[in-house]
Coordinates of C-alpha atoms in Angstrom, one line a residue:
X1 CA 15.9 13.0 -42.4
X2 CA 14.9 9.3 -44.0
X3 CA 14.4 6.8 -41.4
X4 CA 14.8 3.8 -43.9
X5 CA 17.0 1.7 -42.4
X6 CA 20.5 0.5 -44.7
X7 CA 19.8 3.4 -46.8
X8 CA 23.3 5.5 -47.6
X9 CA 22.8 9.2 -47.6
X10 CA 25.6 11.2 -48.9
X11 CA 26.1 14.5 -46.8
X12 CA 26.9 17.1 -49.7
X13 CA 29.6 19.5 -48.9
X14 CA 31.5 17.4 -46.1
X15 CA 34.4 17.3 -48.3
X16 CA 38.7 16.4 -46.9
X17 CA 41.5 17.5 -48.6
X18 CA 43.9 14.8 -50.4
X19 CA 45.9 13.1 -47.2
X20 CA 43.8 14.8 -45.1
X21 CA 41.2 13.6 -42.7
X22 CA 40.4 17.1 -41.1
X23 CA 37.0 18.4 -41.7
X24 CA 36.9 21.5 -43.7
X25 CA 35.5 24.5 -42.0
X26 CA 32.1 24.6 -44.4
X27 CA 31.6 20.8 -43.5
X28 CA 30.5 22.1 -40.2
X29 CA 28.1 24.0 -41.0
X30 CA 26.2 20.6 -43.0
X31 CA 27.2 18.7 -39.8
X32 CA 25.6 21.4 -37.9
X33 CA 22.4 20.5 -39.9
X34 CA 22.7 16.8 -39.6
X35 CA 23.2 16.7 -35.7
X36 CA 20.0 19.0 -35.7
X37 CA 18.0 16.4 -37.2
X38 CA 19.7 13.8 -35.1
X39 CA 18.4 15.2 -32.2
X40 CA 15.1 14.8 -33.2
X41 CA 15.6 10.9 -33.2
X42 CA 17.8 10.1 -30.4
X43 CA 16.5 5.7 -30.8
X44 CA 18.7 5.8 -34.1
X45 CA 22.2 4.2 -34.6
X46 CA 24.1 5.9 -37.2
X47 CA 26.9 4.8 -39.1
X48 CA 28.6 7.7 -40.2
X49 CA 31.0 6.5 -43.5
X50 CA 33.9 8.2 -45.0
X51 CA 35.8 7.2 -48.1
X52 CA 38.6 7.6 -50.3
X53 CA 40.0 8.6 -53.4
X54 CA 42.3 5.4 -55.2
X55 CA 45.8 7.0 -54.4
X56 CA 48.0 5.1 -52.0
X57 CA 47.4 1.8 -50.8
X58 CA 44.4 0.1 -49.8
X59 CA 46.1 -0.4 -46.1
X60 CA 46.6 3.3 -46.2
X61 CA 43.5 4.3 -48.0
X62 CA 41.1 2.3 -45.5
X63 CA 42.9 3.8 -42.2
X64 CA 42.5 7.4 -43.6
X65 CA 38.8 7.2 -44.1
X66 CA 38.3 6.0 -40.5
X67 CA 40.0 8.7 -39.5
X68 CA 38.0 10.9 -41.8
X69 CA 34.7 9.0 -39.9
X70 CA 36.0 9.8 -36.8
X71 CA 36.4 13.2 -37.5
X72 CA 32.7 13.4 -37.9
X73 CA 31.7 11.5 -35.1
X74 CA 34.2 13.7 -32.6
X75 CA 32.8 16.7 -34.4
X76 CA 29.1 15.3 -33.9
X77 CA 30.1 14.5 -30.4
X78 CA 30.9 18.2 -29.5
X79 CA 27.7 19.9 -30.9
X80 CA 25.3 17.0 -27.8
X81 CA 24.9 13.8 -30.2
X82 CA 25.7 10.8 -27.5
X83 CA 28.7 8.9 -28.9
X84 CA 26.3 5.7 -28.2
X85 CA 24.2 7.0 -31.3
X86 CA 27.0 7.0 -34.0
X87 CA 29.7 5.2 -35.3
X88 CA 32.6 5.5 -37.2
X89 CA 33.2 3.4 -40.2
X90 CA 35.6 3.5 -43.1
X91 CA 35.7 2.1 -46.6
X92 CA 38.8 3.2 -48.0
X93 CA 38.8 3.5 -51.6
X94 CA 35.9 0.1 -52.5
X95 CA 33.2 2.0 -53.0
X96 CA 33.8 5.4 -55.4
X97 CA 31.3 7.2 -56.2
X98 CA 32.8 7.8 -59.8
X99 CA 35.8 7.1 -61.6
X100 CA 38.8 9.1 -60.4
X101 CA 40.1 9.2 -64.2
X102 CA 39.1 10.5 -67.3
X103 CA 38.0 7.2 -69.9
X104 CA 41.2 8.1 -71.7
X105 CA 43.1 7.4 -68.2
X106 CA 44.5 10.5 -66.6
X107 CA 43.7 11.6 -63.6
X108 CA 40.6 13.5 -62.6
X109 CA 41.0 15.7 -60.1
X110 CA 37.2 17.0 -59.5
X111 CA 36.4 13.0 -59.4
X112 CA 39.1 11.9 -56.9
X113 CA 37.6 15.2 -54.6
X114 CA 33.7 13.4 -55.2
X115 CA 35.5 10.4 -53.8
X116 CA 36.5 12.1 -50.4
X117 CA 33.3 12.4 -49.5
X118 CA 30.9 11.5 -46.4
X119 CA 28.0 9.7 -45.8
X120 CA 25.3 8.3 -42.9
X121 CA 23.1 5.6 -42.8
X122 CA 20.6 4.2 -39.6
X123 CA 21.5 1.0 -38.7
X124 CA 19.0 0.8 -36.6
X125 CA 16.1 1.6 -35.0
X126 CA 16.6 1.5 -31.0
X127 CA 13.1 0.4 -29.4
X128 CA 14.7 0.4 -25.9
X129 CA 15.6 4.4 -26.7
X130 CA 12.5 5.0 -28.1
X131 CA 11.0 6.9 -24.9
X132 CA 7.5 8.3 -25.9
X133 CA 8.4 8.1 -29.4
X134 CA 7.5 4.3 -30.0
X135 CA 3.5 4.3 -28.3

C-alpha cells in the first residue's frame, strides 16, 4: 500500500457492468485485499473513486459513479473498515482512462469497460488516529 498522499491508485479488477453500479462478485475478492491493507493504517483518509464510461449524460454519468463509490465504501464497510476512514467520490465520465472509441470513431467496447473502473487515493494522513504509529 503507498502512503503518498494525492496519489491515484487504480484497483485492477473492480470492474461494473454498463448501467450498473453493483460490484461484480470477483471485485470482492480485490476489495478483500485492499481493506486488508487498510487495516494496517487505520490514521488514513481514503477517497475511494469510481468513474464512467461517456454514454448518457454527464448529470447521469456523475450520479452513477457515486453510486459505483458507494458500493465500495458499503462493501468496505461490512468486511471492519470505519466509515470515518473512507469516502465516496464520483467523477463521472472527466477523467477516462482511454478513449472509449476506436481513432476511426466507433465504439470500443473493451475501452468503455477500462472506463468503469475504481480507484483509491489517501487524502490524508490522520495524526490525531495515529495511536503508537506516529512516535
Amino acid at each position: 500500500l503507498c502512503l503518498d498522499i494525492g496519489k491515484t491508485v487504480r484497483l485492477d479488477d473492480i470492474y461494473y457492468d454498463f448501467d450498473k453500479a453493483t460490484l461484480r462478485p470477483e471485485s470482492k475478492m480485490i476489495l478483500d485485499k485492499l481493506a486488508k491493507h487498510l487495516k494496517k493504517f487505520p490514521f488514513l483518509l481514503v477517497e475511494i473513486g469510481s468513474h464512467t464510461d461517456s454514454k448518457g449524460t454527464d448529470a447521469y454519468n456523475f450520479q452513477l459513479s457515486q453510486e459505483r463509490a458507494q458500493s465500495v465504501v458499503n462493501y468496505l464497510i461490512t468486511v471492519g473498515i470505519p466509515s470515518d476512514m473512507i469516502r465516496a467520490r464520483g467523477y463521472g465520465e472527466s477523467v477516462p482512462r482511454i478513449a472509449n472509441e476506436n481513432p476511426d470513431g466507433s465504439d470500443n467496447p473493451s475501452n468503455r469497460q477500462l472506463n468503469r473502473r475504481t480507484e483509491f487515493k489517501i487524502l490524508e494522513i490522520r495524526k490525531d488516529k495515529m495511536g503508537p504509529y506516529g512516535r
